[in-house]
Amino acid sequence: MLTGSKTTFKVRQMLPDIKERMLSQSGVNARSRDVFGLRCLPGECVLQRAVMVRKKLTAREGRGWLSGTLFCTHFRVAFVPQDSPRPDDNADPVLLGDHDVALASIEKVVVVGPNRTKLVTPNSSLKFTPEELVLYCRDLRVICFLFDRLTPDAQVLEITYTIAKTYQPPKPGSVLSFQNAALGSVEMKQFLSNRRRNAHMNWYESVSDWEQELERCGAMGWRVSSVNDRFEMSTSLSRFIVVPHKVLDTELKKSFAHFNEGRIPRWCWRHPRGSDLLRMASFQNNIYHEKDDIRNLEMILFGCQSSLCVVVELAEELPSPADIQLAHSRLRALCLGDISTSVSVPDDKWLSTLESTHWLDYTRSCLKKASEVACLLRGGHLTVALQEADDRDMSCVVSSLVQVMCDPHCRTQHGFQSLVQKEWVMAGHRFYSRVNYHRDNDKEEAPVFLLFLDCVWQLLSQYPSRFQLTDDFLLALHDSIHLPLFSSFLANCQRERCKRSQNLGQSYTPVNGWRDMLHPDSSSDPSDPPLPPVWDWDLQYSKHRRDRFTQPVPPVPPLQPLLNGNLNTNPDTHRLTDTLPGSVFLLSRGTFSCPANLLPWRSTSSGPYKKSHRRAASSENVPGLERLLKAWALTEFPQALTSTSGPQGPLDPYEPLLPLLMGPCMGLWRECYLRGALHAQAFSHPISANHPHPVERLAQEVQQLKDKLAQVSTGTDRSPSTKTAEPRRTDANLNQNTNNGTFLFPAARPQSKAAPRMTPPPTSTTTNHQTSRGPPPASAPPSRPVRRDNGGSSSSGNKHTFLFGHSSVTEARTYPAPNNAKLPKSNGPSLAS
Amino acid sequence: MEKSGSIDSLGSKRSSSRQPSVDSLSSTSTSRSDRSAQAKPPSAMSSDSVATSAELSPELRVKPKTLAKQVPRDSDKEEPQLLPNETVQDMAQDVTYFCPFIGAMRGTVTVTNYRLFFKCMDREPAFVLDLPLGVVSRVEKIGSASSRGDVSYGLVCKDMRNLRFAHKQMDDTLRKSIFEVLMKFAFPVSNGLQIFAFEYGQVFPENGWKVYDAVSEYKRQGIPNESWRITKVNDHYEVCDTYPSTLAVPVNIPDEELKRVSAFRAKGRIPVLSWIHPESQATVTRCSQPMVGVNGKRSKEDEKYLQAIMDANAQSHKLFIFDARPSVNAAANKMKGGGYESEDAYQNAELVFLDIHNIHVMRESLRKLKDVVYPNIEDSHWLSNLESTHWLEHIKLILAGALRIADKVESGKTSVVVHCSDGWDRTGQLTSLSMLMLDGYYRTIRGFEVLLEKEWLSFGHRFQLRIGHGDKNHTDADRSPVFIQFIDCVWQLTRQFPAAFEFNEYFLVTILDHLYSCLFGTFLCNSEQQRLKEEIPKRTVSLWSYINSQLEEFTNPLYVNYSNHVLFPVVSLRHLELWVGYYIRWNPRMRPQEPVHQRYKELLAKRAELQKRVDELQREVTNRSASSSSERAGSPTRSITPVQTFV
């Protein structure tokens, strides 16, 4: 979302030395920009340029080649296709164009000569003129540029040297200078500080954010506590935590000491059937548990259920961060091949080598664990507490996977962003250490988050029509983590993030608020630019790429924005609630047990709870619980439970998406891991990229006709702009559903933009569009009443707006509430199943 | 694809009972494993079944016009719905079926002259197994002396599954076990009976035997032209008894010379045209190996003939000869009088070996694959087990070979000659796959049917021998999954180019199902000559009649028709996948999670809706611009490119 007061940036070339000055004089002035068309960020300077370069397109981009001009700046290697549309100088800056790569993402630069391949380092000198330039990126992309014979040799050599010198091998200083190159200019800082945060997602930064989530989940009996407001209780926890109503802050304070890093059990999510999901670190065994403390502890642990708590120990069956790191580095090596020698695993050993990376095993085990938890929660009215030694890695994976499986809201783009914000960013996943941006802490490095994304992709590929987000979105997230620019990832916990932004003054004004310019930009240290959150996608990606983050036709029937926390349709529940309150079980390796030392204070016979009726956990519960799990074991079999089995059958949106976990069902995310593999493009054919898909063509025509209509009559100028967003997305969706890496007619067709008829609608609509384009209905912020939503979109719509199912859903919502129940029926058959 | 009535009913029942029961498992697996059965053509009895199951109306969601999906729904009947002229041969109560996924269950077995039908009534809904006898490869009696006096029979099937049954020892020793009866009808050829296709008398609105006509297919390609002619020299199958009667050959080679060339080619299979590039005139020609022998024999006529093929293409002064075999095997064939073209004898020709193994290696590979996927899959070693079957590697080599051919023709504008030993197995795979890559016509449903009729059936792929229709000799070394491999390759292409094919996965599975079922005459016999002699087109129904009568079932909604679009697939093993939907479809755990097919249809509807909208808007625009002759007269009415919608 953009600010209303638009700051415009004229592209300005900074000319720090003579060479650059010469370059700019020789052509990077007004006229040449028309020719080469690189739109620089404020303060970005072009260091070197090479003309007549061809970029190898990946399968997703349509394969083949694209010719254009290659640039190297302080911040990125940019490629501008020959006949790309003229950049709009008034548009907001976008960090990376569709063909660009940030210098910080580059891992290795390799040049291919007539008969040799050479790794280029800042110090190396070339004895031959490269024909090909290959950039190996940290995010597993491999970008290949081919120099034409007509490219001047000097340009080829110069740009190669320049890239080799400026791409920074990661070390603390280089990350900072990279950040400065990208965001350090005065204009950029000002621009960033004026940006509004995405109001459609939950940031979990304030009490009201958390309350909103409690309300969305219908979680009664919980409250938001600000006991950790100053991070005094736990440095790694977020400022606000959710705890049972009945536990007072004073009682709560005593609990922190009993848990590793003070990470006490706290609420994450409530299943619509009334079970709560909690997370906690392991118990501190070396302190004395006082009687009162223990009462508080148990109150926290049992949350609001007071009957049954299952502790799921995550360490046992899940890979450790070190395992993940090893698997991922093997996978990398396998997918990219040995970069310096260009040797890769022979095809006939591919499968077994892939197996031996264990990456797929690990995704499977995470999904399996999450499925178990999801099935437990489905049982209703119990507390499931995920326990991990430090509660900062696998519990992030499992808790968020569970929510993706069970909560349709988390399968929308904004819902997913909120989820990551809640379970990863705010919960204190150590992004900074795990990604190891500075390469100074290899021991801690582990792509836990990437493993999670892979798991989500597995779910997406098995249930393509149950997600509103697409794998383009997952890919974008995957790539962003390798870019050291985002506040979301450049800290290990909220406290670190706050510290940083305190130093800088607040950037990114709170939701709907405007930053009062008390601190002019001079107040912040110029060497420390304000970092945007990763969710500010407008900053990173062009509009047509962002459009592909979501499916245009929401696949599931309209989601009820408010889950009913007391939905109780489960026959098992009664049996479970009948039992004595306060039983605690341990779920481990698929079976339940009640080990004496599960809760350390209960284990010692001299413990204060010796006489407690709770001491002996009632084993009558075990059969009930095991039935829940067994139900899952069976569903893994024929998915009899998943309501999807009947194509026309009613969809229960709360049924978890349980993945198939058999060997042949675990897929390799080829679009991610193999997109760079050069051999994959050996036999590509240039013509395939140029044909728009018929849906897209149709959409364009609709657009043009609409424009024409608007001209002829005095139509509202809103409808055309709304439309521009939608047609594109239908196309993305078509490709999406094929769920396949190689598309014959991919959506990415930069050339199509070149066609004169594609010129964007008059600028007046551009701004208009920002306001009129409502959020996709499925991801409407839950707190918002439904009414408001449709009010917004219907105001923008004459009939023409409701061309796509996407909009028609919105329209359907204007029905009076009683009809709500019927909605799935009217929309369902066409959209769901 | 998930549209069997039983699943539907499941869906509705599910909402009431959440507890998964084994019953529901069985039913899901049934409906899955019975998919071939669902696709059965309509039977005369269908009206009866509707009547009996009227009260189960929620399940009867089948559109009446749809011909497929005649699952016996009436749970009180133990017999299958019979096809026209299908007769019950034997029935047995209390037979146990050992399902590897669900466990043993007891029910009734019915054997007809077409199928084996097992129904277990103890479950709700009833478990049904419906198996065309054609898929049975072998029936074996397993250890008769069990403690309870049970006799156990194992059925090894051609479609990647094994079934095991048991029943009580017959008290009456004179009475034959039902499985003895089954053996008789499963192997009609060995027992002097007729294959069921000859009895099956269903009439379809479409006549599939008219799908392919050699002359009009050549005409579509622009043959005859100045360099190629159509010859009737093989009209009575005298030049080559495994070739079709209509052949396309270079213009300047008279029929007499063709006969002399045929002497030099194994089985008389001379090089003839398969496909010609509409622009460059580069051709794909196919033949068998030259009879070079150990002495390096040469044939002037053959050399001249290949020169003529090269000359027919003015764009290139080179000819590529693709020998599908590994060079070692090609050399070894010299001992048997065969061999390969020496580059001395054939000037300007370049010989390339494609390293594709013979039918025996392929058979062994598929056998290993079956071991890996049926019934149980070892999760932890799945990928390495899959690798050890080498199945995907063989697929890759075939695709890579076809890709090289297509690339030479398209990019190199060079004519190619393709052969293996006899030119009816690997050659057919390579030519048809490369034609599929080169010519968008073959990617339509009709075009694909034409492709099969032409490159496989008319050019004498020996279906009878390779599949062994109705023949009990299961160890026959001539059996081999060559055609399955080809369909697998096609599936790989559809995965890489999801919008390039008019047909869907179900189409391919249906073809393979009826490759074995012996319900249709299409895949019977070994050659065009035999088919004519047996009067197959008169006496049997074509599979294409069945398919073309209900095209909507087999249409890929994502299809985009771009003519002249050449597909170059990625043939690295990294981008190939096992065709889970075929090889592992019996495993109920592998059922796809979502009816994606359904979703595709919705998208198709969306597209049609859009098209309609465009039309409407267009009309509106023309109306308005006509009425208001305001500014902007110049800018507009850009001619709207027609966009096909495939509904």
mmCIF file of N, CA, C and O in Angstrom, chain A residues 138-184:
data_model
loop_
_atom_site.group_PDB
_atom_site.id
_atom_site.type_symbol
_atom_site.label_atom_id
_atom_site.label_comp_id
_atom_site.label_asym_id
_atom_site.label_seq_id
_atom_site.Cartn_x
_atom_site.Cartn_y
_atom_site.Cartn_z
ATOM 1 N N ARG A 138 22.693 -17.348 -3.607
ATOM 2 C CA ARG A 138 22.444 -18.048 -2.354
ATOM 3 C C ARG A 138 21.066 -18.686 -2.326
ATOM 4 O O ARG A 138 20.846 -19.670 -1.651
ATOM 5 N N ASP A 139 20.124 -18.073 -3.023
ATOM 6 C CA ASP A 139 18.764 -18.604 -2.987
ATOM 7 C C ASP A 139 18.566 -19.702 -4.033
ATOM 8 O O ASP A 139 17.442 -20.018 -4.389
ATOM 9 N N LEU A 140 19.631 -20.262 -4.518
ATOM 10 C CA LEU A 140 19.619 -21.398 -5.446
ATOM 11 C C LEU A 140 19.237 -21.018 -6.867
ATOM 12 O O LEU A 140 19.049 -21.880 -7.711
ATOM 13 N N ARG A 141 19.131 -19.745 -7.106
ATOM 14 C CA ARG A 141 18.964 -19.362 -8.502
ATOM 15 C C ARG A 141 20.320 -19.424 -9.181
ATOM 16 O O ARG A 141 21.357 -19.215 -8.550
ATOM 17 N N VAL A 142 20.309 -19.700 -10.445
ATOM 18 C CA VAL A 142 21.518 -19.561 -11.236
ATOM 19 C C VAL A 142 21.132 -18.707 -12.418
ATOM 20 O O VAL A 142 20.212 -19.043 -13.151
ATOM 21 N N ILE A 143 21.800 -17.593 -12.549
ATOM 22 C CA ILE A 143 21.408 -16.669 -13.599
ATOM 23 C C ILE A 143 22.523 -16.609 -14.620
ATOM 24 O O ILE A 143 23.692 -16.463 -14.275
ATOM 25 N N CYS A 144 22.131 -16.778 -15.834
ATOM 26 C CA CYS A 144 23.134 -16.935 -16.864
ATOM 27 C C CYS A 144 22.938 -15.869 -17.937
ATOM 28 O O CYS A 144 21.848 -15.710 -18.474
ATOM 29 N N PHE A 145 24.000 -15.127 -18.193
ATOM 30 C CA PHE A 145 23.969 -14.108 -19.236
ATOM 31 C C PHE A 145 24.929 -14.503 -20.344
ATOM 32 O O PHE A 145 26.029 -14.974 -20.084
ATOM 33 N N LEU A 146 24.476 -14.290 -21.532
ATOM 34 C CA LEU A 146 25.303 -14.644 -22.672
ATOM 35 C C LEU A 146 25.685 -13.357 -23.385
ATOM 36 O O LEU A 146 24.841 -12.534 -23.698
ATOM 37 N N PHE A 147 26.977 -13.223 -23.628
ATOM 38 C CA PHE A 147 27.414 -12.021 -24.342
ATOM 39 C C PHE A 147 27.380 -12.283 -25.833
ATOM 40 O O PHE A 147 27.781 -13.344 -26.301
ATOM 41 N N ASP A 148 26.939 -11.309 -26.518
ATOM 42 C CA ASP A 148 26.875 -11.433 -27.954
ATOM 43 C C ASP A 148 28.260 -11.122 -28.520
ATOM 44 O O ASP A 148 29.075 -10.475 -27.879
ATOM 45 N N ARG A 149 28.485 -11.561 -29.739
ATOM 46 C CA ARG A 149 29.742 -11.168 -30.369
ATOM 47 C C ARG A 149 29.790 -9.657 -30.546
ATOM 48 O O ARG A 149 30.842 -9.055 -30.626
ATOM 49 N N LEU A 150 28.626 -9.067 -30.599
ATOM 50 C CA LEU A 150 28.590 -7.623 -30.818
ATOM 51 C C LEU A 150 28.801 -6.841 -29.532
ATOM 52 O O LEU A 150 28.990 -5.629 -29.570
ATOM 53 N N THR A 151 28.734 -7.501 -28.405
ATOM 54 C CA THR A 151 29.037 -6.798 -27.171
ATOM 55 C C THR A 151 30.515 -6.436 -27.215
ATOM 56 O O THR A 151 31.352 -7.314 -27.425
ATOM 57 N N PRO A 152 30.830 -5.174 -27.002
ATOM 58 C CA PRO A 152 32.254 -4.822 -27.015
ATOM 59 C C PRO A 152 33.014 -5.607 -25.961
ATOM 60 O O PRO A 152 32.550 -5.713 -24.816
ATOM 61 N N ASP A 153 34.166 -6.155 -26.346
ATOM 62 C CA ASP A 153 34.956 -6.951 -25.409
ATOM 63 C C ASP A 153 35.248 -6.191 -24.129
ATOM 64 O O ASP A 153 35.229 -6.745 -23.033
ATOM 65 N N ALA A 154 35.541 -4.919 -24.303
ATOM 66 C CA ALA A 154 35.876 -4.126 -23.129
ATOM 67 C C ALA A 154 34.718 -4.119 -22.142
ATOM 68 O O ALA A 154 34.902 -4.282 -20.937
ATOM 69 N N GLN A 155 33.524 -3.979 -22.662
ATOM 70 C CA GLN A 155 32.352 -3.980 -21.778
ATOM 71 C C GLN A 155 32.204 -5.307 -21.060
ATOM 72 O O GLN A 155 31.900 -5.359 -19.873
ATOM 73 N N VAL A 156 32.448 -6.374 -21.810
ATOM 74 C CA VAL A 156 32.312 -7.697 -21.218
ATOM 75 C C VAL A 156 33.276 -7.854 -20.057
ATOM 76 O O VAL A 156 32.900 -8.250 -18.947
ATOM 77 N N LEU A 157 34.529 -7.522 -20.317
ATOM 78 C CA LEU A 157 35.528 -7.675 -19.270
ATOM 79 C C LEU A 157 35.231 -6.746 -18.105
ATOM 80 O O LEU A 157 35.290 -7.147 -16.942
ATOM 81 N N GLU A 158 34.893 -5.516 -18.437
ATOM 82 C CA GLU A 158 34.666 -4.545 -17.379
ATOM 83 C C GLU A 158 33.516 -4.963 -16.470
ATOM 84 O O GLU A 158 33.628 -4.929 -15.250
ATOM 85 N N ILE A 159 32.445 -5.392 -17.072
ATOM 86 C CA ILE A 159 31.304 -5.704 -16.223
ATOM 87 C C ILE A 159 31.573 -6.950 -15.398
ATOM 88 O O ILE A 159 31.158 -7.063 -14.254
ATOM 89 N N THR A 160 32.332 -7.866 -15.971
ATOM 90 C CA THR A 160 32.679 -9.053 -15.201
ATOM 91 C C THR A 160 33.524 -8.671 -13.996
ATOM 92 O O THR A 160 33.271 -9.099 -12.870
ATOM 93 N N TYR A 161 34.542 -7.858 -14.261
ATOM 94 C CA TYR A 161 35.383 -7.422 -13.144
ATOM 95 C C TYR A 161 34.562 -6.654 -12.121
ATOM 96 O O TYR A 161 34.722 -6.808 -10.918
ATOM 97 N N THR A 162 33.713 -5.793 -12.620
ATOM 98 C CA THR A 162 32.947 -4.954 -11.698
ATOM 99 C C THR A 162 32.057 -5.807 -10.802
ATOM 100 O O THR A 162 32.004 -5.603 -9.595
ATOM 101 N N ILE A 163 31.398 -6.763 -11.424
ATOM 102 C CA ILE A 163 30.541 -7.619 -10.602
ATOM 103 C C ILE A 163 31.384 -8.391 -9.606
ATOM 104 O O ILE A 163 31.063 -8.479 -8.416
ATOM 105 N N ALA A 164 32.489 -8.905 -10.083
ATOM 106 C CA ALA A 164 33.339 -9.689 -9.190
ATOM 107 C C ALA A 164 33.842 -8.847 -8.033
ATOM 108 O O ALA A 164 34.014 -9.335 -6.919
ATOM 109 N N LYS A 165 34.078 -7.582 -8.301
ATOM 110 C CA LYS A 165 34.599 -6.740 -7.223
ATOM 111 C C LYS A 165 33.505 -6.282 -6.272
ATOM 112 O O LYS A 165 33.738 -6.121 -5.080
ATOM 113 N N THR A 166 32.337 -6.042 -6.814
ATOM 114 C CA THR A 166 31.334 -5.415 -5.958
ATOM 115 C C THR A 166 30.413 -6.403 -5.258
ATOM 116 O O THR A 166 29.821 -6.066 -4.254
ATOM 117 N N TYR A 167 30.242 -7.580 -5.800
ATOM 118 C CA TYR A 167 29.402 -8.517 -5.043
ATOM 119 C C TYR A 167 30.188 -8.862 -3.809
ATOM 120 O O TYR A 167 31.378 -9.099 -3.892
ATOM 121 N N GLN A 168 29.496 -8.812 -2.675
ATOM 122 C CA GLN A 168 30.304 -8.844 -1.477
ATOM 123 C C GLN A 168 30.291 -10.204 -0.828
ATOM 124 O O GLN A 168 29.230 -10.674 -0.445
ATOM 125 N N PRO A 169 31.445 -10.766 -0.680
ATOM 126 C CA PRO A 169 31.492 -11.963 0.149
ATOM 127 C C PRO A 169 31.057 -11.542 1.541
ATOM 128 O O PRO A 169 31.457 -10.485 2.015
ATOM 129 N N PRO A 170 30.185 -12.267 2.142
ATOM 130 C CA PRO A 170 29.528 -11.762 3.345
ATOM 131 C C PRO A 170 30.476 -11.609 4.521
ATOM 132 O O PRO A 170 31.194 -12.533 4.867
ATOM 133 N N LYS A 171 30.499 -10.473 5.044
ATOM 134 C CA LYS A 171 31.156 -10.204 6.317
ATOM 135 C C LYS A 171 30.427 -9.009 6.910
ATOM 136 O O LYS A 171 29.700 -8.314 6.183
ATOM 137 N N PRO A 172 30.584 -8.762 8.206
ATOM 138 C CA PRO A 172 29.731 -7.762 8.845
ATOM 139 C C PRO A 172 29.674 -6.448 8.089
ATOM 140 O O PRO A 172 28.615 -5.901 7.824
ATOM 141 N N GLY A 173 30.807 -5.950 7.707
ATOM 142 C CA GLY A 173 30.808 -4.649 7.058
ATOM 143 C C GLY A 173 30.086 -4.650 5.725
ATOM 144 O O GLY A 173 29.402 -3.696 5.364
ATOM 145 N N SER A 174 30.218 -5.740 5.029
ATOM 146 C CA SER A 174 29.662 -5.748 3.685
ATOM 147 C C SER A 174 28.143 -5.742 3.712
ATOM 148 O O SER A 174 27.510 -5.151 2.856
ATOM 149 N N VAL A 175 27.585 -6.396 4.709
ATOM 150 C CA VAL A 175 26.131 -6.397 4.797
ATOM 151 C C VAL A 175 25.642 -4.970 5.000
ATOM 152 O O VAL A 175 24.707 -4.512 4.352
ATOM 153 N N LEU A 176 26.337 -4.278 5.860
ATOM 154 C CA LEU A 176 25.920 -2.913 6.149
ATOM 155 C C LEU A 176 26.071 -2.033 4.903
ATOM 156 O O LEU A 176 25.182 -1.251 4.572
ATOM 157 N N SER A 177 27.157 -2.195 4.209
ATOM 158 C CA SER A 177 27.339 -1.330 3.044
ATOM 159 C C SER A 177 26.334 -1.702 1.961
ATOM 160 O O SER A 177 25.886 -0.850 1.196
ATOM 161 N N PHE A 178 25.963 -2.954 1.938
ATOM 162 C CA PHE A 178 24.933 -3.353 0.986
ATOM 163 C C PHE A 178 23.604 -2.701 1.345
ATOM 164 O O PHE A 178 22.899 -2.168 0.490
ATOM 165 N N GLN A 179 23.304 -2.743 2.633
ATOM 166 C CA GLN A 179 22.048 -2.117 3.069
ATOM 167 C C GLN A 179 22.047 -0.639 2.714
ATOM 168 O O GLN A 179 21.046 -0.086 2.275
ATOM 169 N N ASN A 180 23.210 -0.040 2.879
ATOM 170 C CA ASN A 180 23.287 1.377 2.561
ATOM 171 C C ASN A 180 23.129 1.642 1.083
ATOM 172 O O ASN A 180 22.498 2.617 0.685
ATOM 173 N N ALA A 181 23.722 0.752 0.309
ATOM 174 C CA ALA A 181 23.598 0.937 -1.127
ATOM 175 C C ALA A 181 22.139 0.877 -1.547
ATOM 176 O O ALA A 181 21.696 1.590 -2.443
ATOM 177 N N ALA A 182 21.409 0.011 -0.868
ATOM 178 C CA ALA A 182 20.018 -0.162 -1.267
ATOM 179 C C ALA A 182 19.121 0.916 -0.674
ATOM 180 O O ALA A 182 18.277 1.481 -1.359
ATOM 181 N N LEU A 183 19.304 1.161 0.611
ATOM 182 C CA LEU A 183 18.307 1.956 1.311
ATOM 183 C C LEU A 183 18.878 3.211 1.941
ATOM 184 O O LEU A 183 18.186 3.933 2.649
ATOM 185 N N GLY A 184 20.155 3.443 1.715
ATOM 186 C CA GLY A 184 20.826 4.464 2.508
ATOM 187 C C GLY A 184 20.611 5.894 2.061
ATOM 188 O O GLY A 184 20.903 6.816 2.812
#
